[in-house]
PDB file of C-alpha atoms in Angstrom:
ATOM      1  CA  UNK A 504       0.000   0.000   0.000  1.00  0.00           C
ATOM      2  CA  UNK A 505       1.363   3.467  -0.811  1.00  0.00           C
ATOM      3  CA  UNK A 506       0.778   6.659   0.643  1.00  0.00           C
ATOM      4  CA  UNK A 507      -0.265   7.909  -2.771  1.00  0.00           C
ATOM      5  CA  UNK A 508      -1.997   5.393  -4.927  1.00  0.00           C
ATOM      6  CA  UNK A 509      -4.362   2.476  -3.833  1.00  0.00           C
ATOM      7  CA  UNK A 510      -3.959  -0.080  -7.087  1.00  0.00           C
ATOM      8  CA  UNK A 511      -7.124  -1.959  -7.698  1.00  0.00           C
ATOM      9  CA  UNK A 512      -7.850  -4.811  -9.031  1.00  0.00           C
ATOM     10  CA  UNK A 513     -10.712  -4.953 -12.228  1.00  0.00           C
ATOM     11  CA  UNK A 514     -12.090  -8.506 -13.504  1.00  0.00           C
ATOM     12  CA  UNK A 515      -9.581  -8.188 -16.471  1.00  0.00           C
ATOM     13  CA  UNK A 516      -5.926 -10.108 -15.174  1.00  0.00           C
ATOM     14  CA  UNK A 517      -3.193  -7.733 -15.384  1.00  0.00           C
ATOM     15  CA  UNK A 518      -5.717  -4.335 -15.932  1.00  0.00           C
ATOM     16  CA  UNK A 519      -5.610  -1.726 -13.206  1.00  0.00           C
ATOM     17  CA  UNK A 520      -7.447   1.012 -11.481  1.00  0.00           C
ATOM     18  CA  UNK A 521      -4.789   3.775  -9.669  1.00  0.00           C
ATOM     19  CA  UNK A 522      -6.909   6.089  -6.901  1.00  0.00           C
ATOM     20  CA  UNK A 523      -4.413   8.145  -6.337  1.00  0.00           C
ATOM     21  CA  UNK A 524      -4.835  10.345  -3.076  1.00  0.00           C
ATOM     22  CA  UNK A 525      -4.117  13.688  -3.112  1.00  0.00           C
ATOM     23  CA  UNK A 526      -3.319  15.610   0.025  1.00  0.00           C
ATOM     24  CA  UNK A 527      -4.988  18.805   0.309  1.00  0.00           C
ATOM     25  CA  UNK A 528      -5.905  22.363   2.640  1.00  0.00           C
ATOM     26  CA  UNK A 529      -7.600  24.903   2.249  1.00  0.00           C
ATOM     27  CA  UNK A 530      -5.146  26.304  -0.505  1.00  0.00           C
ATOM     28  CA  UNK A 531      -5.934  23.616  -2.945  1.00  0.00           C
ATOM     29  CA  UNK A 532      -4.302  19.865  -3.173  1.00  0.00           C
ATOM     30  CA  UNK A 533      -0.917  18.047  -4.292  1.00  0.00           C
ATOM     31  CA  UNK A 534      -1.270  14.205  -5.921  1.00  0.00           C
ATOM     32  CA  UNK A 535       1.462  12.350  -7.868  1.00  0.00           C
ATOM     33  CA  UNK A 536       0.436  11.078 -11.126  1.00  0.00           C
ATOM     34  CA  UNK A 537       3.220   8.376 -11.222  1.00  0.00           C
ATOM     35  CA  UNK A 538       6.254   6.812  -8.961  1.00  0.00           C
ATOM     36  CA  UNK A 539       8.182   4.267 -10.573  1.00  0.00           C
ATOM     37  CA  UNK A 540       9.218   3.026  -7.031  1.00  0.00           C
ATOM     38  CA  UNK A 541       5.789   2.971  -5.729  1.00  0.00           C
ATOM     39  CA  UNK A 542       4.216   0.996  -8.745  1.00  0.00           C
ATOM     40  CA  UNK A 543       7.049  -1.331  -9.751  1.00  0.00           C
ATOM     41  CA  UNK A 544       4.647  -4.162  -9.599  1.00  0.00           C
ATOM     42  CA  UNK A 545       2.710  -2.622 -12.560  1.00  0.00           C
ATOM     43  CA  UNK A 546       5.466  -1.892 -14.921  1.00  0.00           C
ATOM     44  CA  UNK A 547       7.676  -4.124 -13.992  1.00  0.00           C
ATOM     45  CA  UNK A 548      11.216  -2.801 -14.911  1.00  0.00           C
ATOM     46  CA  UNK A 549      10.495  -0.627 -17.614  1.00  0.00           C
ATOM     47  CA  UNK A 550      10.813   3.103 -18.002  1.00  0.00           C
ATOM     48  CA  UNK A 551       8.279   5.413 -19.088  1.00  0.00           C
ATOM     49  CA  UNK A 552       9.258   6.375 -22.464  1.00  0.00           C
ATOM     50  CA  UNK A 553       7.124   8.440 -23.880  1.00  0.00           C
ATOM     51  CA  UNK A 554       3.743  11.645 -22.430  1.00  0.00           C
ATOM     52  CA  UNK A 555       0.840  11.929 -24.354  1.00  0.00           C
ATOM     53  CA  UNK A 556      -1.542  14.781 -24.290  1.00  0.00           C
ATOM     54  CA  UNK A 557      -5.271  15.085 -25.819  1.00  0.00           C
ATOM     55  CA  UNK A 558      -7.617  17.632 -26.036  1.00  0.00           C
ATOM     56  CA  UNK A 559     -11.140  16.705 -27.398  1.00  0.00           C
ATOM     57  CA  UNK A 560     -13.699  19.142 -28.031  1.00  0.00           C
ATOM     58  CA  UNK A 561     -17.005  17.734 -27.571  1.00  0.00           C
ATOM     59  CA  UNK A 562     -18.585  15.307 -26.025  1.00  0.00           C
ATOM     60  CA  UNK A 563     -19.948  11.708 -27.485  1.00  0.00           C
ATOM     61  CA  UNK A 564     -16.430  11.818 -29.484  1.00  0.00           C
ATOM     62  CA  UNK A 565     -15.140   8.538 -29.460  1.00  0.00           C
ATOM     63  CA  UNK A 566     -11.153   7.815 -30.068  1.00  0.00           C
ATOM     64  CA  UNK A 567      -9.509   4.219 -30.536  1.00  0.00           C
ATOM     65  CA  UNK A 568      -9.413   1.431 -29.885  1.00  0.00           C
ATOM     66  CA  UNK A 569      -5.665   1.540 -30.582  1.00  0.00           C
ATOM     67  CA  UNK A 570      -3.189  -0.821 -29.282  1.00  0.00           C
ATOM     68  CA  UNK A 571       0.704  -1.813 -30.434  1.00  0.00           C
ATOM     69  CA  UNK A 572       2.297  -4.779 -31.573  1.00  0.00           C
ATOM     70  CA  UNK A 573       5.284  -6.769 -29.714  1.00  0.00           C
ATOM     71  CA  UNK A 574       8.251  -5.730 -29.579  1.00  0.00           C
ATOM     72  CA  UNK A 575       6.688  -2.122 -29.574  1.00  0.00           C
ATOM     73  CA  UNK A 576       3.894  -2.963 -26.299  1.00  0.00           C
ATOM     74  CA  UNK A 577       3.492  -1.035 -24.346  1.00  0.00           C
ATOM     75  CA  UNK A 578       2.141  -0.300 -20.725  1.00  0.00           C
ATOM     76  CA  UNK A 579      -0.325   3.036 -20.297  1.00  0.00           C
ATOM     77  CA  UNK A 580      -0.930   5.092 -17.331  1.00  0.00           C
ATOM     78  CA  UNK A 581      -4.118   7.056 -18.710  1.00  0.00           C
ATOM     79  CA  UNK A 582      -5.353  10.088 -16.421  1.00  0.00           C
ATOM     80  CA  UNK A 583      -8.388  12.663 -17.493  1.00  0.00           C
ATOM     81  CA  UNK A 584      -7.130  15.987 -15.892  1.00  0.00           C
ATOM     82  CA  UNK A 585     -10.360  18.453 -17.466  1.00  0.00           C
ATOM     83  CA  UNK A 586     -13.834  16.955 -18.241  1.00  0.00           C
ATOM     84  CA  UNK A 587     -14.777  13.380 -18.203  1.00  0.00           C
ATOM     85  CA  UNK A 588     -14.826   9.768 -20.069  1.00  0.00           C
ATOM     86  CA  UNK A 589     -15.489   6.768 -20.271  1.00  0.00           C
ATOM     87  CA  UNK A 590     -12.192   5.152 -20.437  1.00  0.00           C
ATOM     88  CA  UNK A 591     -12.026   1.334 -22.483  1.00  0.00           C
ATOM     89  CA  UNK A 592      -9.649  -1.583 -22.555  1.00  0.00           C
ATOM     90  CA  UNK A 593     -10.354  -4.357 -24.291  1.00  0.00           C
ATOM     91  CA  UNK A 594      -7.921  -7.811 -24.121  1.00  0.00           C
ATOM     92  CA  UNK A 595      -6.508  -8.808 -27.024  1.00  0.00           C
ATOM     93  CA  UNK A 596      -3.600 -11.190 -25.671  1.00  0.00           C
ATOM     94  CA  UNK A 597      -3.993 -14.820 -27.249  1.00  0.00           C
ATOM     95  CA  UNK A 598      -5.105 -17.317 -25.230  1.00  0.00           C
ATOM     96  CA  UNK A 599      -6.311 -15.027 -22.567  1.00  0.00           C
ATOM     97  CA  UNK A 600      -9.585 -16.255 -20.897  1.00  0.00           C
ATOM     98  CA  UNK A 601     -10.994 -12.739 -21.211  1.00  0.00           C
ATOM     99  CA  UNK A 602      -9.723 -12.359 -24.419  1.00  0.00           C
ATOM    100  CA  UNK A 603     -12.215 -10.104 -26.450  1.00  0.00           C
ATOM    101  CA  UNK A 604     -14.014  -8.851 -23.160  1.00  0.00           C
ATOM    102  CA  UNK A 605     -13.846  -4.889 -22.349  1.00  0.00           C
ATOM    103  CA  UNK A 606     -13.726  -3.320 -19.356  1.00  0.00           C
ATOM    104  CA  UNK A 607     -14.593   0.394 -18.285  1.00  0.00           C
ATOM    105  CA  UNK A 608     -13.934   3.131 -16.268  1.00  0.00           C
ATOM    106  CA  UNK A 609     -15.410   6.739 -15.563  1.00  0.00           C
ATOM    107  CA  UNK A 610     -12.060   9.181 -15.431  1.00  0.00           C
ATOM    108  CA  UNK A 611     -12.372  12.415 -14.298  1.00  0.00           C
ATOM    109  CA  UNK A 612     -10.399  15.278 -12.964  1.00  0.00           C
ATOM    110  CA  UNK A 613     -12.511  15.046  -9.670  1.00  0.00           C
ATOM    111  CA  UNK A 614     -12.053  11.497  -8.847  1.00  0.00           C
ATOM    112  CA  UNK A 615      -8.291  10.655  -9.275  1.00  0.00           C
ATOM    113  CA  UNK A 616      -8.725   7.251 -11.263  1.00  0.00           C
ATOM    114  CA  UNK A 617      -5.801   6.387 -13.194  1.00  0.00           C
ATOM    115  CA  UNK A 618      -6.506   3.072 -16.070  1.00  0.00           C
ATOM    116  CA  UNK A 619      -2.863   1.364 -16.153  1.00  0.00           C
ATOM    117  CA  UNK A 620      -3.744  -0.959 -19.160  1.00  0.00           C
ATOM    118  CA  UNK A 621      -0.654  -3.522 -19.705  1.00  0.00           C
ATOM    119  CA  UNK A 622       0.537  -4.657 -22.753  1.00  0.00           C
ATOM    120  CA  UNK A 623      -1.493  -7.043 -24.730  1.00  0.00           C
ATOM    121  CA  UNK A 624      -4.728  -4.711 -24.524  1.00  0.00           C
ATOM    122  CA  UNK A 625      -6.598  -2.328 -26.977  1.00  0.00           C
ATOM    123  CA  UNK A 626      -7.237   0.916 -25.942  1.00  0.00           C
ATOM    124  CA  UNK A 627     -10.075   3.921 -26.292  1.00  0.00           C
ATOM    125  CA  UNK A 628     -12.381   6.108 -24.635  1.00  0.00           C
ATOM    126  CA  UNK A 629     -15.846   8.468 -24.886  1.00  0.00           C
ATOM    127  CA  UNK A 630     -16.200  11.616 -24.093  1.00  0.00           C
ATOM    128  CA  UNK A 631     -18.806  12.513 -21.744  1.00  0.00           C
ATOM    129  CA  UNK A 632     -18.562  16.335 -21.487  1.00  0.00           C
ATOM    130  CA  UNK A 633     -16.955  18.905 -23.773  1.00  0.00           C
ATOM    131  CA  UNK A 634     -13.370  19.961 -23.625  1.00  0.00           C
ATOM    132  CA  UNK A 635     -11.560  16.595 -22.117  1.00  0.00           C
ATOM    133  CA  UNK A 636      -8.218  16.656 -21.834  1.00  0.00           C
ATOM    134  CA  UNK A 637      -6.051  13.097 -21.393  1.00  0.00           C
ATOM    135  CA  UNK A 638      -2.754  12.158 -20.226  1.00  0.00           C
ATOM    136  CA  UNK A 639      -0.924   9.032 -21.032  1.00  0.00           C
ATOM    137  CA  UNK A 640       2.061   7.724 -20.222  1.00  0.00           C
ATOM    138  CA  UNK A 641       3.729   4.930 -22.230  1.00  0.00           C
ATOM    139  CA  UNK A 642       6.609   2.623 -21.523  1.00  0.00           C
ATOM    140  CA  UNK A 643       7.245   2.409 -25.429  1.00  0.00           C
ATOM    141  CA  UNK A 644       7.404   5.115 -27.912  1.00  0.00           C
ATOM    142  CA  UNK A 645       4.986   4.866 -30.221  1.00  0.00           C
ATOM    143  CA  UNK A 646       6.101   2.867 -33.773  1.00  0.00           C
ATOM    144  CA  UNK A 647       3.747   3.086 -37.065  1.00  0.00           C
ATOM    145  CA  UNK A 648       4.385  -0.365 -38.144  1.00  0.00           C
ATOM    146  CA  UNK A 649       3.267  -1.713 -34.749  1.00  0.00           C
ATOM    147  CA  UNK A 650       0.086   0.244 -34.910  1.00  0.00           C
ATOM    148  CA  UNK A 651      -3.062  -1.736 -34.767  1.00  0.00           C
ATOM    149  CA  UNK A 652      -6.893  -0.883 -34.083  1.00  0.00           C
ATOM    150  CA  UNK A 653      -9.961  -1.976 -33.657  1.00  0.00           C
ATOM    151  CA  UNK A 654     -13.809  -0.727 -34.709  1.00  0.00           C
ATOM    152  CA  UNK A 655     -15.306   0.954 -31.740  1.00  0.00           C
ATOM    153  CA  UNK A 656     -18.342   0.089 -32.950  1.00  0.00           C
ATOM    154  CA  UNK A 657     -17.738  -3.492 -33.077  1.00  0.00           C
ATOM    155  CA  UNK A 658     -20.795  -5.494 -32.748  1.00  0.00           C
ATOM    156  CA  UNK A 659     -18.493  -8.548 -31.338  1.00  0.00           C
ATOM    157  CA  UNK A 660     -17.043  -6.151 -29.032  1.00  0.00           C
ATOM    158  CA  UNK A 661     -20.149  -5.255 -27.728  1.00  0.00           C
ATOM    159  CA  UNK A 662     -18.610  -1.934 -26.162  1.00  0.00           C
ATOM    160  CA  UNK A 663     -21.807  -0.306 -24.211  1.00  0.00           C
ATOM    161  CA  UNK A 664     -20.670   3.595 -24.983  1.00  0.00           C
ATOM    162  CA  UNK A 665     -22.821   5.646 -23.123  1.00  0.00           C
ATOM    163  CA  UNK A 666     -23.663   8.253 -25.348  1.00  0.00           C
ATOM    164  CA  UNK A 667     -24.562   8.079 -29.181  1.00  0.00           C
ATOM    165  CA  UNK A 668     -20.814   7.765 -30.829  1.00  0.00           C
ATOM    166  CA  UNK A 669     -19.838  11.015 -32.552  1.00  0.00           C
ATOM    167  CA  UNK A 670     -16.652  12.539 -33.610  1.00  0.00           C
ATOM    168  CA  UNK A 671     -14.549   9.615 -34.636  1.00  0.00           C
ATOM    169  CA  UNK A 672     -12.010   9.808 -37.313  1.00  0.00           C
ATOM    170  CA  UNK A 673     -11.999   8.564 -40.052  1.00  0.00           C
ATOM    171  CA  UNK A 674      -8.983   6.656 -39.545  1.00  0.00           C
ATOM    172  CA  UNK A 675     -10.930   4.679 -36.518  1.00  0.00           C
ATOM    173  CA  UNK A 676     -14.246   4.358 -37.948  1.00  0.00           C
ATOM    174  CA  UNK A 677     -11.945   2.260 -40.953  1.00  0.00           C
ATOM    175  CA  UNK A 678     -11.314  -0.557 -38.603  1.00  0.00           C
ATOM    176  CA  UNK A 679     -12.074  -4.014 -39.698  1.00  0.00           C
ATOM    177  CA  UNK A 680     -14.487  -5.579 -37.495  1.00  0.00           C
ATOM    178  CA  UNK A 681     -12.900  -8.852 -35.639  1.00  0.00           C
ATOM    179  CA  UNK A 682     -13.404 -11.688 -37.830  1.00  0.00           C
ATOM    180  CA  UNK A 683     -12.543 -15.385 -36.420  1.00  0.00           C
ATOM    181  CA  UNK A 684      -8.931 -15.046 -38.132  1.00  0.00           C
ATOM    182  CA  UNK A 685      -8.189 -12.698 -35.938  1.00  0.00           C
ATOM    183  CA  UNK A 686      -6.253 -14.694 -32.823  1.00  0.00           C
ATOM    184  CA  UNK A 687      -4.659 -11.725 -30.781  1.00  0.00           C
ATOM    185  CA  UNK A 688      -2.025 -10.721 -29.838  1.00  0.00           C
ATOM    186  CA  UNK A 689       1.333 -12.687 -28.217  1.00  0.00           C
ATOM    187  CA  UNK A 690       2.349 -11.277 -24.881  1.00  0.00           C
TER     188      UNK A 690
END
């Protein structure tokens, strides 16, 4: 147990929910975002590599569900620090028993969830009021080649967004849907 983070568990092996706790007065309130020492258990050795930063505009926007090939996976430590969303992983690792099942979480700047989604997982979320802005951090930059996605509006996927999907791109409204070739991914 740390004096900054509780780690909890979700029904998804390996997926985590941070609380972090921030310490506050009557001026306002500290928290820390990440501590390698404190959550060595969740990444395990490696090094955050890379920050992230999003700003979406309005809400019902939907981006992902993105994920990265081996030898380019990659762990993510994804906080909402204005608005909120509703924050998806989805396991793709092959021969997982929950492979293909999604889990969710609400983040917001007023409740100090972090989603640490390990390798081996797709990744997206919905916006559920305007002007949302994410931060991720990766333990592997991100690579082109090892780029992979998957429809958001997958009926196999069965993702329950909670608002009518709006504002995707066009790149991620182009993913296939899963088909039975598709056997995940090797962790």
């Amino acid at each position: 147990m740390s004096v900054h983070f509780d780690i909890l568990e979700t029904p998804l092996a390996d997926l985590r929910v941070l609380r972090r706790k921030p310490i506050g007065d009557q001026r306002g309130h500290f928290e820390r975002i990440y501590c390698s020492e404190a959550l060595e258990s969740l990444i395990q050795g490696r090094a955050i590599s890379q920050i992230n930063h999003t700003y979406t505009v309005a809400s019902g926007t939907v981006r992902g569900m993105h994920f990265q090939r081996p030898p380019y996976a990659e762990v993510k430590f994804v906080n909402c620090l204005r608005g909120k969303v509703f924050d998806v992983a989805v396991d793709l690792r092959d021969g997982s028993p929950t492979f293909l099942r999604w889990y969710a979480v609400t983040l917001s700047a007023d409740n100090y969830k972090t989603l640490v989604i390990p390798e081996g997982f797709a990744h997206g979320f919905q916006t559920l009021t305007d002007d949302c802005e994410m931060l991720y951090f990766h333990t592997a930059a991100f690579n082109p080649d090892a780029e992979g996605g998957l429809n958001a509006r997958d009926p196999r996927l069965a993702i329950e967004w909670p608002l009518p999907v709006a504002g995707m791109s066009p790149r991620d409204a182009a993913h296939a849907l899963v088909n039975d070739s598709f056997k995940g991914i090797a962790t």
